[in-house]
Structure formats: structure tokens, C-alpha cells
Amino acid sequence: MADEVILLDFWPSMFGMRCRIALAEKGVKYEYKEEDLRNKSDLLLRMNPIHKKIPVLVHNGKPVCESLVILHYIDEVWSDKCPLLPSDPYQRAQARFWADYIDKKFYDLGRKLWTTKGEEQEAAKKELIDSLKLLEGELGDKPFYGGEKLGFLDIALVPFYTWFYAYETFGNFSIEAECPKLIAWTKRCLEIENVSKSLVEPQKVYDFVLQLKKALGIE
Amino acid sequence: MAKLKIIVSATSLFCTRIEWALKLKGLEYELTVEDWDKGKSELLLKSNPAHKKVPVLLDDGVAIAESKVILEYIDEKWKGGDLYPLLPQDPYERAQARFWAQFADDKCVFGTWGACCAVDALEKEKAVENALESFAYLEKQIEGKKFFAGDKIGYLDLVAGWIPHWLGVMEETGGIKILDAERFPSLHEWAQNFIKIPLIKECVPPRDFLVNYSIALLSYLRSSALNKP
């Protein structure tokens, strides 16, 4: 019996993009379902009643929620090809630590860049730059966080690139100027077809944020 | 000298779960306890520069931080044969355990702590309501089972393991009630069963010590909140 795989997602979500890349890397055929977050589907509310958020991976009717949990799941179920996590326990711990770090920092700090002004915005900008620099340091001289190939941490981080243009424009700074090695790494990732076809265009994300600001009444 | 060391604080509920995991695996370890009065140690700042927080596991000098990351590390490095498994084998069950562990930490721990710290009556009431909602989800997860992992304890039991000991202290010092035996009978029974396990019980800090620490911390946090412009 063939696997039934559905991804409940929302096009600009960095967390959704993570799942798209992982599924592509594993060669898994799946149905992509776009959610309207202002009008969540019955399926989403049934599959993620606790958080009511995307992404949700529905595998043969059973839901898996939270993007990093989904990445682990995809890696463990479709284990025959393209391992996302390295085999060494310490390397695995490092990948998980930094993915968790990204989740603790980037989304909220990034959000402050387009929802706040003045001192609060400046503080968020500084903290985001410091966090990006830390992550850039972790890369070192490796082509990818996964070593020679794309890995778990690359997949966790690269979707945030699609939001960089929005962050830079609203925050009035250049991430490339602050973290040139990180931007070089994103360019290497974008050369990989499974990555470039899973990510959305930064300009579209920027336009979306503009619309969102209007809808939320933020200047 | 022990190859395994954990940098801990005397009171942190995130640290004890690491001790439990190492004991379940039959591993010897040493504790190095932070003295917050002296400020964070050089060792801690060097071992976890990103967050500067406990716990940190030092495995032959190599540092691993973030308690749930450490638990998975321990489970993956010491596995097979007779070694005690923390996470289940099946990928879907593993996904469930990870999801609920994240939920338990994000919503139950911080939800309870938020309710403790709240000073304003209305704010406190809302915070308690939110915490109760989160605990209701956890109650559903344990219903019909002796432990979250089944007949024996596992990863999610360790992550939720603060509840039998630390929660009571938070309730008493924070002036709130969360774990009501009537409202959450399964969770209540799980807590009794969990804390009875000898290797669990022997690692928890003395209750009085936790109470005194909690009172001092809450008083400090509340007065800083009141002093905010």
C-alpha cells in the first residue's frame, strides 16, 4: 500500500519550508495543502488541536506537528536515503542544539524588526545580528553545516533567508555586510534544486509582510 | 576522575532530569554545582557561551547543552544491549514523545512559573487558567498508562519529572493550585508512582531548600516587576 503523505503549510512559513526541503531530499511524494491562517481548515484543527499551527505532516492519517519534530520523523521513517542528521551522537547533539537556538531566537527577534520601532527595534536588531554571527561562526570553513552535504541544521536555517530582505528593509541594515560567510552559505544552498524549489522569493515575503503590517495596523 | 560531569545549579528542575538519565543508563558522573552568589563560573561560560545556562553535560571535556538535547545525546551514545532505552523505537512514538516534551516545557513549566510570578490578581487568574489548560492536555496523555512511556519510565517521564517535586513547591510559594487530584487524577497518580522510584527520589533537592530558594526568587522578581517604570 502506498504511503499517503500530506503537508499542511502556509507559503511564507520558514517552518513549512523546512519540511518541503526535507521531503524533497528524501524523494517523498506528498500532497501540499495551503492553509489560510485566517480561516483554518477542519483538517488542520483536527490534526493540530493543541497549537492549531502549521506545518503539520499527516502520514497515513496520523499527524506530526512542530517542524523540528517533523524533520526528525522524516529522517527516521525514510531512513534509506539521504540522512539529514549525522551518525555521530555529538554531531547530532550540535545540530539539534543550534536548530533549537534558531527557534528560540530568530522568529521573535525577526518579528520585532517589522512590528516595532525605535529602541525596541534597535535592541532586536543587535540581538539578531549577534545570533546570526554566532551561527556563522558555527559554520566555520565547512561548505554546509552538514559537512560536504546539506544536513539537518542547513535545512533548519536556510528558510530564514527568504525573510532576510524583509528584516533588512524594515530594520535598515545589511545581513551580508554583517555576516558575509552566512550569505555565501545561503547561495551554496540555493544551488541545490531541492532547496531552491522549496523556498519562496524574498520579494514576495516582503510584500506579504507589508500587507500584514497594514492588516495589523502597524505603521 | 569521572569522565562525565554535569554543570548544574542546586535547584534547577532541568538539571535533575540529566542525573536521572545517567543513572538509568548505569553511568557514573560528577556534579559541579554553580554558586549563583559568585556569578556564573568560567567553566559554564566557556561550555555554554550561547545561553550561559545549566545544565551542561561534559563528556570527557566536550560540552553538550540544552536538557532535551542532552537527554537524546545520552540515549544515542549509550544504547543497545542491556542499556536502558529513553526514547521509544517507533518513529511515530518518538515524534509524540518529542512533541509532548516540548509542550510540557514550554507550556507547563513556564505556564506554572508565570502564574507564580504574577502579582496582579486578574493576571494571576488568567495565568492559572492557561496553566490548567496545558495540564489538561498532559492529563489526557497519561490517561490509561502507568507512565508516559508505558510500563516503565522513559524520556517524557523524565521531562515531566519536575511535576511530583517542584510543582508543589511552586504552588505553595506562588500561591496557586494546579495539580488537583480531583481535576487531574491520572497525572496525580503518575506523580505518586514516579517519585516513589528510588533513583528518581534520591536525586531531588531537599524540599525546604527549594522552598526557601523559591520564596527568595519570587520576592526578587516581584519587587523588580513592581519597580518597573
PDB file of N, CA, C and O in Angstrom, chain A residues 49-51 62-66 69 72-73 76-77 89-90 92-94 96-98 100-101 104 134, chain B residues 48 50-51 62-66 69 72-73 76-77 91-92 94-96 98-100 102-103 107 137:
ATOM      1  N   PRO A  49      -4.834  20.110  17.179  1.00  0.00           N
ATOM      2  CA  PRO A  49      -5.780  20.817  18.041  1.00  0.00           C
ATOM      3  C   PRO A  49      -5.091  21.624  19.146  1.00  0.00           C
ATOM      4  O   PRO A  49      -5.626  22.609  19.627  1.00  0.00           O
ATOM      5  N   ILE A  50      -3.875  21.213  19.499  1.00  0.00           N
ATOM      6  CA  ILE A  50      -3.199  21.877  20.612  1.00  0.00           C
ATOM      7  C   ILE A  50      -2.692  23.263  20.213  1.00  0.00           C
ATOM      8  O   ILE A  50      -2.936  24.246  20.897  1.00  0.00           O
ATOM      9  N   HIS A  51      -1.978  23.339  19.119  1.00  0.00           N
ATOM     10  CA  HIS A  51      -1.412  24.628  18.724  1.00  0.00           C
ATOM     11  C   HIS A  51      -2.149  25.278  17.561  1.00  0.00           C
ATOM     12  O   HIS A  51      -2.059  26.483  17.357  1.00  0.00           O
ATOM     13  N   LYS A  62      -1.990   9.971  10.299  1.00  0.00           N
ATOM     14  CA  LYS A  62      -1.513  10.341  11.642  1.00  0.00           C
ATOM     15  C   LYS A  62      -0.673  11.632  11.592  1.00  0.00           C
ATOM     16  O   LYS A  62       0.232  11.747  10.771  1.00  0.00           O
ATOM     17  N   PRO A  63      -0.982  12.598  12.473  1.00  0.00           N
ATOM     18  CA  PRO A  63      -0.307  13.893  12.399  1.00  0.00           C
ATOM     19  C   PRO A  63       1.009  13.938  13.166  1.00  0.00           C
ATOM     20  O   PRO A  63       1.139  13.352  14.247  1.00  0.00           O
ATOM     21  N   VAL A  64       1.967  14.674  12.605  1.00  0.00           N
ATOM     22  CA  VAL A  64       3.196  15.009  13.313  1.00  0.00           C
ATOM     23  C   VAL A  64       3.312  16.526  13.256  1.00  0.00           C
ATOM     24  O   VAL A  64       3.229  17.118  12.177  1.00  0.00           O
ATOM     25  N   CYS A  65       3.464  17.160  14.424  1.00  0.00           N
ATOM     26  CA  CYS A  65       3.484  18.626  14.499  1.00  0.00           C
ATOM     27  C   CYS A  65       4.825  19.127  15.031  1.00  0.00           C
ATOM     28  O   CYS A  65       5.553  18.371  15.667  1.00  0.00           O
ATOM     29  N   GLU A  66       5.089  20.410  14.781  1.00  0.00           N
ATOM     30  CA  GLU A  66       6.342  21.078  15.168  1.00  0.00           C
ATOM     31  C   GLU A  66       7.446  20.722  14.162  1.00  0.00           C
ATOM     32  O   GLU A  66       7.843  19.554  14.044  1.00  0.00           O
ATOM     33  N   VAL A  69      10.417  18.422  15.035  1.00  0.00           N
ATOM     34  CA  VAL A  69       9.922  17.065  15.300  1.00  0.00           C
ATOM     35  C   VAL A  69       9.639  16.388  13.956  1.00  0.00           C
ATOM     36  O   VAL A  69       9.975  15.218  13.746  1.00  0.00           O
ATOM     37  N   HIS A  72      12.903  15.285  12.233  1.00  0.00           N
ATOM     38  CA  HIS A  72      13.370  14.029  12.832  1.00  0.00           C
ATOM     39  C   HIS A  72      12.561  12.857  12.300  1.00  0.00           C
ATOM     40  O   HIS A  72      13.106  11.803  11.963  1.00  0.00           O
ATOM     41  N   TYR A  73      11.242  13.027  12.265  1.00  0.00           N
ATOM     42  CA  TYR A  73      10.344  11.962  11.827  1.00  0.00           C
ATOM     43  C   TYR A  73      10.641  11.561  10.383  1.00  0.00           C
ATOM     44  O   TYR A  73      10.780  10.376  10.068  1.00  0.00           O
ATOM     45  N   GLU A  76      13.772   9.603  10.179  1.00  0.00           N
ATOM     46  CA  GLU A  76      13.700   8.256  10.753  1.00  0.00           C
ATOM     47  C   GLU A  76      12.830   7.310   9.942  1.00  0.00           C
ATOM     48  O   GLU A  76      13.096   6.113   9.883  1.00  0.00           O
ATOM     49  N   VAL A  77      11.758   7.820   9.330  1.00  0.00           N
ATOM     50  CA  VAL A  77      10.879   6.953   8.535  1.00  0.00           C
ATOM     51  C   VAL A  77      11.520   6.616   7.191  1.00  0.00           C
ATOM     52  O   VAL A  77      11.565   5.462   6.780  1.00  0.00           O
ATOM     53  N   PRO A  89      26.840  10.756  17.672  1.00  0.00           N
ATOM     54  CA  PRO A  89      25.955  11.366  18.673  1.00  0.00           C
ATOM     55  C   PRO A  89      26.296  12.819  19.008  1.00  0.00           C
ATOM     56  O   PRO A  89      25.399  13.635  19.184  1.00  0.00           O
ATOM     57  N   TYR A  90      27.588  13.154  19.082  1.00  0.00           N
ATOM     58  CA  TYR A  90      27.955  14.529  19.416  1.00  0.00           C
ATOM     59  C   TYR A  90      27.567  15.474  18.285  1.00  0.00           C
ATOM     60  O   TYR A  90      27.027  16.569  18.523  1.00  0.00           O
ATOM     61  N   ARG A  92      25.217  15.040  16.166  1.00  0.00           N
ATOM     62  CA  ARG A  92      23.762  15.128  16.196  1.00  0.00           C
ATOM     63  C   ARG A  92      23.311  16.127  17.259  1.00  0.00           C
ATOM     64  O   ARG A  92      22.431  16.955  17.036  1.00  0.00           O
ATOM     65  N   ALA A  93      23.965  16.056  18.431  1.00  0.00           N
ATOM     66  CA  ALA A  93      23.625  16.978  19.523  1.00  0.00           C
ATOM     67  C   ALA A  93      23.882  18.419  19.097  1.00  0.00           C
ATOM     68  O   ALA A  93      23.098  19.319  19.408  1.00  0.00           O
ATOM     69  N   GLN A  94      24.988  18.653  18.413  1.00  0.00           N
ATOM     70  CA  GLN A  94      25.303  20.012  17.955  1.00  0.00           C
ATOM     71  C   GLN A  94      24.247  20.517  16.988  1.00  0.00           C
ATOM     72  O   GLN A  94      23.799  21.658  17.079  1.00  0.00           O
ATOM     73  N   ARG A  96      21.147  19.576  16.745  1.00  0.00           N
ATOM     74  CA  ARG A  96      19.899  19.825  17.480  1.00  0.00           C
ATOM     75  C   ARG A  96      20.004  21.095  18.320  1.00  0.00           C
ATOM     76  O   ARG A  96      19.065  21.882  18.404  1.00  0.00           O
ATOM     77  N   PHE A  97      21.150  21.282  18.965  1.00  0.00           N
ATOM     78  CA  PHE A  97      21.337  22.459  19.822  1.00  0.00           C
ATOM     79  C   PHE A  97      21.137  23.729  19.013  1.00  0.00           C
ATOM     80  O   PHE A  97      20.411  24.645  19.419  1.00  0.00           O
ATOM     81  N   TRP A  98      21.810  23.814  17.861  1.00  0.00           N
ATOM     82  CA  TRP A  98      21.743  25.037  17.062  1.00  0.00           C
ATOM     83  C   TRP A  98      20.384  25.232  16.396  1.00  0.00           C
ATOM     84  O   TRP A  98      19.918  26.344  16.227  1.00  0.00           O
ATOM     85  N   ASP A 100      17.600  24.322  17.803  1.00  0.00           N
ATOM     86  CA  ASP A 100      16.814  24.818  18.937  1.00  0.00           C
ATOM     87  C   ASP A 100      17.124  26.297  19.193  1.00  0.00           C
ATOM     88  O   ASP A 100      16.228  27.103  19.463  1.00  0.00           O
ATOM     89  N   TYR A 101      18.395  26.657  19.057  1.00  0.00           N
ATOM     90  CA  TYR A 101      18.830  28.054  19.232  1.00  0.00           C
ATOM     91  C   TYR A 101      18.119  28.955  18.219  1.00  0.00           C
ATOM     92  O   TYR A 101      17.592  30.012  18.562  1.00  0.00           O
ATOM     93  N   LYS A 104      14.610  29.463  19.261  1.00  0.00           N
ATOM     94  CA  LYS A 104      14.438  30.318  20.441  1.00  0.00           C
ATOM     95  C   LYS A 104      14.621  31.795  20.092  1.00  0.00           C
ATOM     96  O   LYS A 104      14.116  32.667  20.773  1.00  0.00           O
ATOM     97  N   LEU A 134      26.863  34.237  15.549  1.00  0.00           N
ATOM     98  CA  LEU A 134      27.164  33.004  16.279  1.00  0.00           C
ATOM     99  C   LEU A 134      26.979  31.797  15.363  1.00  0.00           C
ATOM    100  O   LEU A 134      27.807  30.889  15.303  1.00  0.00           O
TER     101      LEU A 134
ATOM    102  N   ASN B  48      28.928  26.779  27.667  1.00  0.00           N
ATOM    103  CA  ASN B  48      27.663  27.136  27.025  1.00  0.00           C
ATOM    104  C   ASN B  48      27.618  28.630  26.751  1.00  0.00           C
ATOM    105  O   ASN B  48      26.822  29.354  27.346  1.00  0.00           O
ATOM    106  N   ALA B  50      26.553  30.281  24.254  1.00  0.00           N
ATOM    107  CA  ALA B  50      25.344  30.774  23.570  1.00  0.00           C
ATOM    108  C   ALA B  50      24.246  31.157  24.564  1.00  0.00           C
ATOM    109  O   ALA B  50      23.591  32.176  24.419  1.00  0.00           O
ATOM    110  N   HIS B  51      23.996  30.310  25.571  1.00  0.00           N
ATOM    111  CA  HIS B  51      22.914  30.589  26.518  1.00  0.00           C
ATOM    112  C   HIS B  51      23.398  30.891  27.926  1.00  0.00           C
ATOM    113  O   HIS B  51      22.689  31.502  28.708  1.00  0.00           O
ATOM    114  N   VAL B  62      34.063  17.512  26.515  1.00  0.00           N
ATOM    115  CA  VAL B  62      33.261  18.053  25.409  1.00  0.00           C
ATOM    116  C   VAL B  62      31.865  18.427  25.934  1.00  0.00           C
ATOM    117  O   VAL B  62      31.225  17.627  26.605  1.00  0.00           O
ATOM    118  N   ALA B  63      31.424  19.667  25.618  1.00  0.00           N
ATOM    119  CA  ALA B  63      30.196  20.187  26.212  1.00  0.00           C
ATOM    120  C   ALA B  63      28.965  19.999  25.340  1.00  0.00           C
ATOM    121  O   ALA B  63      28.994  20.263  24.142  1.00  0.00           O
ATOM    122  N   ILE B  64      27.882  19.544  25.997  1.00  0.00           N
ATOM    123  CA  ILE B  64      26.575  19.467  25.322  1.00  0.00           C
ATOM    124  C   ILE B  64      25.589  20.206  26.211  1.00  0.00           C
ATOM    125  O   ILE B  64      25.504  19.930  27.413  1.00  0.00           O
ATOM    126  N   ALA B  65      24.845  21.154  25.628  1.00  0.00           N
ATOM    127  CA  ALA B  65      23.911  21.971  26.396  1.00  0.00           C
ATOM    128  C   ALA B  65      22.476  21.788  25.908  1.00  0.00           C
ATOM    129  O   ALA B  65      22.241  21.212  24.847  1.00  0.00           O
ATOM    130  N   GLU B  66      21.526  22.300  26.703  1.00  0.00           N
ATOM    131  CA  GLU B  66      20.073  22.183  26.486  1.00  0.00           C
ATOM    132  C   GLU B  66      19.605  20.797  26.937  1.00  0.00           C
ATOM    133  O   GLU B  66      19.934  19.772  26.327  1.00  0.00           O
ATOM    134  N   VAL B  69      18.296  18.152  24.492  1.00  0.00           N
ATOM    135  CA  VAL B  69      19.359  17.746  23.564  1.00  0.00           C
ATOM    136  C   VAL B  69      20.289  16.772  24.280  1.00  0.00           C
ATOM    137  O   VAL B  69      20.706  15.756  23.724  1.00  0.00           O
ATOM    138  N   GLU B  72      18.766  13.247  24.578  1.00  0.00           N
ATOM    139  CA  GLU B  72      18.863  12.473  23.335  1.00  0.00           C
ATOM    140  C   GLU B  72      20.303  12.027  23.091  1.00  0.00           C
ATOM    141  O   GLU B  72      20.540  10.915  22.612  1.00  0.00           O
ATOM    142  N   TYR B  73      21.247  12.886  23.428  1.00  0.00           N
ATOM    143  CA  TYR B  73      22.661  12.526  23.292  1.00  0.00           C
ATOM    144  C   TYR B  73      22.973  11.292  24.130  1.00  0.00           C
ATOM    145  O   TYR B  73      23.588  10.330  23.663  1.00  0.00           O
ATOM    146  N   GLU B  76      21.484   8.201  22.650  1.00  0.00           N
ATOM    147  CA  GLU B  76      22.079   7.716  21.407  1.00  0.00           C
ATOM    148  C   GLU B  76      23.502   7.202  21.598  1.00  0.00           C
ATOM    149  O   GLU B  76      23.948   6.312  20.888  1.00  0.00           O
ATOM    150  N   LYS B  77      24.223   7.804  22.533  1.00  0.00           N
ATOM    151  CA  LYS B  77      25.608   7.372  22.735  1.00  0.00           C
ATOM    152  C   LYS B  77      25.673   6.041  23.492  1.00  0.00           C
ATOM    153  O   LYS B  77      26.517   5.196  23.217  1.00  0.00           O
ATOM    154  N   PRO B  91       9.270   5.438  15.047  1.00  0.00           N
ATOM    155  CA  PRO B  91       9.374   6.866  14.702  1.00  0.00           C
ATOM    156  C   PRO B  91       8.164   7.710  15.086  1.00  0.00           C
ATOM    157  O   PRO B  91       8.327   8.843  15.537  1.00  0.00           O
ATOM    158  N   TYR B  92       6.947   7.185  14.952  1.00  0.00           N
ATOM    159  CA  TYR B  92       5.766   7.974  15.301  1.00  0.00           C
ATOM    160  C   TYR B  92       5.701   8.195  16.813  1.00  0.00           C
ATOM    161  O   TYR B  92       5.418   9.300  17.274  1.00  0.00           O
ATOM    162  N   ARG B  94       8.252   8.215  18.812  1.00  0.00           N
ATOM    163  CA  ARG B  94       9.336   9.139  19.122  1.00  0.00           C
ATOM    164  C   ARG B  94       8.890  10.578  18.864  1.00  0.00           C
ATOM    165  O   ARG B  94       9.155  11.481  19.656  1.00  0.00           O
ATOM    166  N   ALA B  95       8.183  10.761  17.734  1.00  0.00           N
ATOM    167  CA  ALA B  95       7.678  12.100  17.396  1.00  0.00           C
ATOM    168  C   ALA B  95       6.707  12.582  18.468  1.00  0.00           C
ATOM    169  O   ALA B  95       6.735  13.746  18.869  1.00  0.00           O
ATOM    170  N   GLN B  96       5.844  11.703  18.944  1.00  0.00           N
ATOM    171  CA  GLN B  96       4.903  12.060  20.005  1.00  0.00           C
ATOM    172  C   GLN B  96       5.646  12.459  21.282  1.00  0.00           C
ATOM    173  O   GLN B  96       5.339  13.456  21.921  1.00  0.00           O
ATOM    174  N   ARG B  98       8.694  13.575  21.623  1.00  0.00           N
ATOM    175  CA  ARG B  98       9.383  14.864  21.425  1.00  0.00           C
ATOM    176  C   ARG B  98       8.395  16.015  21.453  1.00  0.00           C
ATOM    177  O   ARG B  98       8.656  17.063  22.034  1.00  0.00           O
ATOM    178  N   PHE B  99       7.255  15.860  20.784  1.00  0.00           N
ATOM    179  CA  PHE B  99       6.242  16.917  20.746  1.00  0.00           C
ATOM    180  C   PHE B  99       5.771  17.251  22.165  1.00  0.00           C
ATOM    181  O   PHE B  99       5.716  18.418  22.563  1.00  0.00           O
ATOM    182  N   TRP B 100       5.436  16.196  22.932  1.00  0.00           N
ATOM    183  CA  TRP B 100       4.890  16.441  24.269  1.00  0.00           C
ATOM    184  C   TRP B 100       5.951  16.944  25.243  1.00  0.00           C
ATOM    185  O   TRP B 100       5.649  17.693  26.174  1.00  0.00           O
ATOM    186  N   GLN B 102       8.390  19.017  24.393  1.00  0.00           N
ATOM    187  CA  GLN B 102       8.477  20.438  24.080  1.00  0.00           C
ATOM    188  C   GLN B 102       7.289  21.176  24.685  1.00  0.00           C
ATOM    189  O   GLN B 102       7.435  22.229  25.308  1.00  0.00           O
ATOM    190  N   PHE B 103       6.103  20.609  24.537  1.00  0.00           N
ATOM    191  CA  PHE B 103       4.874  21.193  25.077  1.00  0.00           C
ATOM    192  C   PHE B 103       4.963  21.308  26.600  1.00  0.00           C
ATOM    193  O   PHE B 103       4.663  22.359  27.172  1.00  0.00           O
ATOM    194  N   LYS B 107       4.849  25.016  27.883  1.00  0.00           N
ATOM    195  CA  LYS B 107       3.550  25.443  28.419  1.00  0.00           C
ATOM    196  C   LYS B 107       3.380  25.156  29.903  1.00  0.00           C
ATOM    197  O   LYS B 107       2.855  25.976  30.641  1.00  0.00           O
ATOM    198  N   TYR B 137      -4.068  18.875  28.886  1.00  0.00           N
ATOM    199  CA  TYR B 137      -3.544  18.119  27.744  1.00  0.00           C
ATOM    200  C   TYR B 137      -2.634  16.999  28.227  1.00  0.00           C
ATOM    201  O   TYR B 137      -2.660  15.890  27.711  1.00  0.00           O
TER     202      TYR B 137
END
